[in-house]
C-alpha positions as a Python dict, from the first residue, in 0.01 Angstrom:
ca = {
    (1, 'M'): (0, 0, 0),
    (2, 'T'): (-52, -365, 25),
    (3, 'T'): (-259, -667, -63),
    (4, 'Q'): (-598, -585, -3),
    (5, 'R'): (-591, -309, -348),
    (6, 'R'): (-470, -652, -514),
    (7, 'R'): (-831, -825, -453),
    (8, 'R'): (-1014, -508, -602),
    (9, 'G'): (-855, -526, -921),
    (10, 'M'): (-553, -240, -888),
    (11, 'A'): (-311, -468, -1083),
    (12, 'L'): (24, -279, -1287),
    (13, 'P'): (-40, -204, -1529),
    (14, 'G'): (338, -164, -1704),
    (15, 'L'): (565, 63, -1710),
    (16, 'I'): (395, 400, -1765),
    (17, 'G'): (682, 723, -1852),
    (18, 'V'): (948, 526, -1852),
    (19, 'L'): (1044, 605, -2212),
    (20, 'L'): (1100, 1010, -2054),
    (21, 'C'): (1340, 886, -1737),
    (22, 'M'): (1562, 582, -1793),
    (23, 'P'): (1854, 604, -1538),
    (24, 'A'): (2090, 291, -1525),
    (25, 'I'): (1984, 73, -1275),
    (26, 'F'): (2331, -55, -1091),
    (27, 'A'): (2371, -344, -868),
    (28, 'A'): (2554, -277, -533),
    (29, 'S'): (2953, -309, -610),
    (30, 'A'): (3133, -630, -416),
    (31, 'H'): (3294, -441, -151),
    (32, 'E'): (3017, -213, -77),
    (33, 'S'): (2784, -505, -55),
    (34, 'S'): (3032, -687, 158),
    (35, 'R'): (3013, -436, 439),
    (36, 'L'): (2601, -349, 379),
    (37, 'S'): (2390, -654, 567),
    (38, 'I'): (2056, -669, 655),
    (39, 'H'): (1894, -874, 1003),
    (40, 'A'): (1585, -893, 1163),
    (41, 'L'): (1424, -700, 1415),
    (42, 'T'): (1150, -878, 1476),
    (43, 'P'): (1087, -1255, 1415),
    (44, 'I'): (747, -1344, 1168),
    (45, 'I'): (447, -1184, 1329),
    (46, 'E'): (126, -1384, 1246),
    (47, 'G'): (-177, -1185, 1064),
    (48, 'H'): (-110, -859, 968),
    (49, 'Q'): (20, -662, 649),
    (50, 'V'): (269, -413, 559),
    (51, 'G'): (171, -50, 595),
    (52, 'G'): (422, 216, 606),
    (53, 'V'): (762, 282, 894),
    (54, 'A'): (843, 571, 1106),
    (55, 'I'): (1106, 662, 1318),
    (56, 'D'): (1102, 892, 1505),
    (57, 'L'): (1452, 1130, 1668),
    (58, 'A'): (1433, 957, 2022),
    (59, 'G'): (1488, 626, 1756),
    (60, 'S'): (1158, 424, 1817),
    (61, 'L'): (995, 286, 1570),
    (62, 'Y'): (638, 305, 1418),
    (63, 'V'): (479, -22, 1208),
    (64, 'A'): (204, 43, 1049),
    (65, 'D'): (40, -319, 980),
    (66, 'F'): (-246, -213, 646),
    (67, 'G'): (-522, -349, 903),
    (68, 'D'): (-638, -235, 1262),
    (69, 'V'): (-324, -135, 1474),
    (70, 'V'): (54, 29, 1450),
    (71, 'W'): (329, -82, 1674),
    (72, 'R'): (609, 51, 1879),
    (73, 'I'): (950, -14, 1847),
    (74, 'T'): (1207, 122, 2109),
    (75, 'P'): (1575, 103, 2010),
    (76, 'E'): (1612, -192, 2329),
    (77, 'G'): (1444, -408, 2064),
    (78, 'K'): (1089, -440, 2288),
    (79, 'R'): (745, -401, 2070),
    (80, 'E'): (417, -294, 2177),
    (81, 'V'): (113, -216, 2044),
    (82, 'F'): (78, 200, 2058),
    (83, 'T'): (-271, 221, 1882),
    (84, 'S'): (-523, 45, 1747),
    (85, 'G'): (-907, 128, 1604),
    (86, 'L'): (-736, 210, 1218),
    (87, 'Y'): (-874, 64, 913),
    (88, 'G'): (-643, -12, 672),
    (89, 'A'): (-370, 184, 859),
    (90, 'S'): (-83, 235, 573),
    (91, 'G'): (186, 582, 584),
    (92, 'N'): (274, 734, 794),
    (93, 'A'): (532, 1064, 984),
    (94, 'I'): (659, 1182, 1279),
    (95, 'D'): (576, 1597, 1351),
    (96, 'A'): (810, 1852, 1532),
    (97, 'Q'): (659, 1740, 1815),
    (98, 'G'): (701, 1340, 1831),
    (99, 'N'): (315, 1218, 1780),
    (100, 'L'): (255, 992, 1488),
    (101, 'L'): (-1, 1099, 1223),
    (102, 'Q'): (-124, 822, 1074),
    (103, 'S'): (-320, 725, 757),
    (104, 'S'): (-593, 505, 739),
    (105, 'Y'): (-594, 352, 366),
    (106, 'Y'): (-947, 193, 362),
    (107, 'G'): (-1149, 483, 585),
    (108, 'N'): (-1013, 782, 368),
    (109, 'F'): (-891, 989, 686),
    (110, 'I'): (-533, 1059, 905),
    (111, 'T'): (-544, 1010, 1273),
    (112, 'K'): (-342, 1204, 1510),
    (113, 'V'): (-125, 998, 1804),
    (114, 'D'): (28, 1210, 2118),
    (115, 'R'): (388, 956, 2239),
    (116, 'L'): (174, 847, 2517),
    (117, 'G'): (-76, 607, 2254),
    (118, 'H'): (-320, 866, 2255),
    (119, 'A'): (-512, 927, 1940),
    (120, 'T'): (-755, 1241, 1772),
    (121, 'P'): (-896, 1249, 1445),
    (122, 'L'): (-672, 1531, 1225),
    (123, 'V'): (-848, 1482, 883),
    (124, 'T'): (-1233, 1294, 824),
    (125, 'T'): (-1256, 1416, 507),
    (126, 'G'): (-1117, 1505, 185),
    (127, 'L'): (-894, 1222, 84),
    (128, 'Q'): (-910, 896, -138),
    (129, 'G'): (-660, 589, -24),
    (130, 'P'): (-443, 770, 165),
    (131, 'V'): (-59, 648, 207),
    (132, 'G'): (195, 827, 247),
    (133, 'I'): (289, 1153, 454),
    (134, 'A'): (556, 1381, 395),
    (135, 'I'): (532, 1785, 626),
    (136, 'D'): (715, 2048, 501),
    (137, 'R'): (941, 2134, 866),
    (138, 'K'): (883, 2494, 710),
    (139, 'S'): (525, 2534, 689),
    (140, 'G'): (379, 2263, 877),
    (141, 'D'): (151, 2184, 554),
    (142, 'L'): (141, 1810, 508),
    (143, 'Y'): (148, 1664, 210),
    (144, 'V'): (-36, 1305, 159),
    (145, 'A'): (-49, 1054, -135),
    (146, 'N'): (-373, 947, -205),
    (147, 'C'): (-365, 621, -428),
    (148, 'N'): (-750, 605, -538),
    (149, 'G'): (-761, 974, -676),
    (150, 'N'): (-434, 989, -817),
    (151, 'T'): (-384, 1292, -683),
    (152, 'I'): (-151, 1455, -327),
    (153, 'A'): (-333, 1590, -154),
    (154, 'R'): (-221, 1917, 71),
    (155, 'I'): (-322, 1957, 451),
    (156, 'G'): (-263, 2320, 612),
    (157, 'A'): (-241, 2425, 956),
    (158, 'D'): (-662, 2485, 1016),
    (159, 'G'): (-718, 2099, 891),
    (160, 'A'): (-843, 2242, 554),
    (161, 'V'): (-770, 2010, 237),
    (162, 'S'): (-683, 2050, -124),
    (163, 'T'): (-552, 1908, -410),
    (164, 'F'): (-174, 2049, -468),
    (165, 'A'): (-111, 1799, -777),
    (166, 'R'): (-253, 1639, -1026),
    (167, 'S'): (-73, 1459, -1287),
    (168, 'E'): (-145, 1097, -1542),
    (169, 'L'): (221, 1045, -1393),
    (170, 'L'): (71, 929, -1026),
    (171, 'R'): (-21, 638, -1087),
    (172, 'C'): (-122, 548, -711),
    (173, 'P'): (91, 792, -525),
    (174, 'N'): (215, 586, -245),
    (175, 'G'): (548, 671, -95),
    (176, 'I'): (632, 1046, -47),
    (177, 'A'): (940, 1237, 62),
    (178, 'F'): (1097, 1589, 39),
    (179, 'D'): (1480, 1621, -1),
    (180, 'R'): (1665, 1806, 238),
    (181, 'D'): (1631, 2167, -26),
    (182, 'G'): (1265, 2071, 96),
    (183, 'A'): (1167, 1932, -261),
    (184, 'L'): (852, 1648, -329),
    (185, 'Y'): (883, 1299, -432),
    (186, 'V'): (652, 1028, -464),
    (187, 'A'): (708, 745, -566),
    (188, 'N'): (422, 514, -755),
    (189, 'F'): (250, 205, -588),
    (190, 'R'): (120, 111, -988),
    (191, 'N'): (439, 151, -1158),
    (192, 'N'): (819, 175, -1110),
    (193, 'Q'): (838, 553, -1155),
    (194, 'M'): (959, 774, -891),
    (195, 'L'): (813, 1150, -932),
    (196, 'K'): (915, 1485, -876),
    (197, 'V'): (653, 1772, -796),
    (198, 'D'): (755, 2131, -776),
    (199, 'S'): (612, 2397, -543),
    (200, 'T'): (332, 2473, -753),
    (201, 'G'): (260, 2120, -792),
    (202, 'H'): (342, 2021, -1147),
    (203, 'V'): (463, 1655, -1103),
    (204, 'T'): (704, 1607, -1335),
    (205, 'P'): (922, 1243, -1443),
    (206, 'F'): (1254, 1171, -1198),
    (207, 'A'): (1414, 822, -1225),
    (208, 'S'): (1290, 459, -1350),
    (209, 'V'): (1365, 226, -1021),
    (210, 'S'): (1313, -178, -1042),
    (211, 'A'): (1144, -334, -1319),
    (212, 'K'): (760, -313, -1082),
    (213, 'G'): (578, -105, -829),
    (214, 'L'): (743, 75, -542),
    (215, 'G'): (607, 91, -186),
    (216, 'H'): (776, 354, 6),
    (217, 'L'): (1115, 574, 89),
    (218, 'C'): (1265, 797, 230),
    (219, 'F'): (1551, 1051, 247),
    (220, 'K'): (1901, 1049, 433),
    (221, 'K'): (2167, 1287, 360),
    (222, 'D'): (2205, 1352, 7),
    (223, 'R'): (1975, 1037, -129),
    (224, 'F'): (1625, 888, -58),
    (225, 'F'): (1573, 495, -34),
    (226, 'V'): (1227, 321, -209),
    (227, 'T'): (1103, -23, -171),
    (228, 'A'): (1059, -203, -437),
    (229, 'F'): (782, -441, -365),
    (230, 'E'): (673, -695, -648),
    (231, 'S'): (1040, -686, -722),
    (232, 'H'): (1168, -791, -358),
    (233, 'E'): (1441, -523, -397),
    (234, 'V'): (1573, -194, -225),
    (235, 'Y'): (1710, 101, -361),
    (236, 'E'): (1894, 363, -351),
    (237, 'V'): (1848, 706, -585),
    (238, 'T'): (2051, 1035, -550),
    (239, 'L'): (1934, 1332, -671),
    (240, 'D'): (2067, 1338, -989),
    (241, 'G'): (1786, 1059, -1058),
    (242, 'A'): (2117, 735, -1026),
    (243, 'V'): (1907, 408, -908),
    (244, 'R'): (2124, 112, -765),
    (245, 'R'): (1965, -123, -630),
    (246, 'I'): (2211, -207, -303),
    (247, 'L'): (1940, -501, -177),
    (248, 'G'): (1766, -798, -346),
    (249, 'T'): (1755, -1044, -578),
    (250, 'G'): (1434, -968, -829),
    (251, 'K'): (1385, -1359, -601),
    (252, 'R'): (1131, -1347, -285),
    (253, 'G'): (1284, -1446, 15),
    (254, 'L'): (1397, -1374, 340),
    (255, 'V'): (1688, -1420, 429),
    (256, 'D'): (1950, -1241, 654),
    (257, 'G'): (2270, -1130, 624),
    (258, 'T'): (2529, -934, 336),
    (259, 'A'): (2396, -751, 75),
    (260, 'A'): (2469, -991, -182),
    (261, 'R'): (2346, -1292, -26),
    (262, 'A'): (2031, -1131, 185),
    (263, 'R'): (1711, -1217, -14),
    (264, 'L'): (1333, -1011, 61),
    (265, 'T'): (1012, -1037, 52),
    (266, 'Y'): (732, -769, -36),
    (267, 'P'): (938, -472, 118),
    (268, 'N'): (613, -199, 173),
    (269, 'G'): (726, 62, 438),
    (270, 'I'): (1065, 192, 497),
    (271, 'A'): (1280, 485, 732),
    (272, 'C'): (1581, 642, 746),
    (273, 'D'): (1720, 633, 1113),
    (274, 'P'): (1794, 1009, 1173),
    (275, 'W'): (2095, 929, 1330),
    (276, 'A'): (2348, 652, 1206),
    (277, 'P'): (2377, 461, 920),
    (278, 'R'): (2048, 233, 899),
    (279, 'L'): (1794, 186, 721),
    (280, 'Y'): (1395, -49, 881),
    (281, 'I'): (1205, -197, 682),
    (282, 'N'): (849, -455, 690),
    (283, 'E'): (809, -720, 474),
    (284, 'Y'): (535, -965, 351),
    (285, 'V'): (591, -1290, 476),
    (286, 'N'): (422, -1477, 227),
    (287, 'E'): (395, -1657, -99),
    (288, 'S'): (178, -1435, -287),
    (289, 'P'): (80, -1096, -220),
    (290, 'D'): (-262, -1165, -209),
    (291, 'G'): (-238, -1490, -45),
    (292, 'R'): (-288, -1633, 311),
    (293, 'P'): (-194, -1630, 621),
    (294, 'R'): (-123, -1258, 694),
    (295, 'R'): (266, -1237, 789),
    (296, 'A'): (476, -998, 869),
    (297, 'I'): (851, -896, 981),
    (298, 'V'): (1073, -592, 1037),
    (299, 'R'): (1430, -569, 941),
    (300, 'E'): (1666, -383, 1027),
    (301, 'I'): (1934, -284, 736),
    (302, 'L'): (2278, -143, 824),
    (303, 'L'): (2431, 28, 534),
    (304, 'P'): (2805, 156, 476),
    (305, 'D'): (2955, 453, 634),
}
């Protein structure tokens, strides 16, 4: 989720449901702050915005630009166009065979891209502003956050699309991910709420994160990492709903270094490295979320062991 939605009148309306779920938010301790750091993985990329970020088991990153392009960044740091011709390249995920599943927000479709970069349509109807994608590793079903429909869609193995969850708590659902036990969680773009969705599609408040709208999230070991797009921060959320800010001061900036020094600028996509204590984010490097020229950057976050 990123800037184009602002131009279409989708302002953040306030903290809906915040009184239902009010965990304390803590900044990283001084000790952890000195061990956690962030640095640029790419130079500033001109003419692009920010969609989702995914990582495969071989360590390659897939970074969507909320336009028509997805880049692949190899573990050695080489960036190349992996696929193009999309229409608002937003959330993404990697399936068990290493294929990229990429949503197109404006086109209301999902594309499957194999490891050689060959793209085929996967879903072309039944979606409303698709953003984040999560894969149920047991069933193989896909779950898609429909920002414009304020729903979660389920896509079966046969490609059929159905509404899995609908709730007033869903306010432009953006990020979506499973925990280690297969429970589904969603981050709202229009407010600061992280929600839990049970196996029947029932939605309940889980955590209040940051003070403004959220981006994407990923799960690693026993906790989620969540980008706070408009607060210029990254948060850690444990399975008991405890929230802790690990990066950012709430003020926009593009500064590498330790957590105490670092500053972020509209972070959106996030991927958890499956093997190492690392996260990857993309950020929109502009004075405002609806500004020009469009510029993006990909950065790597090193977590404490």
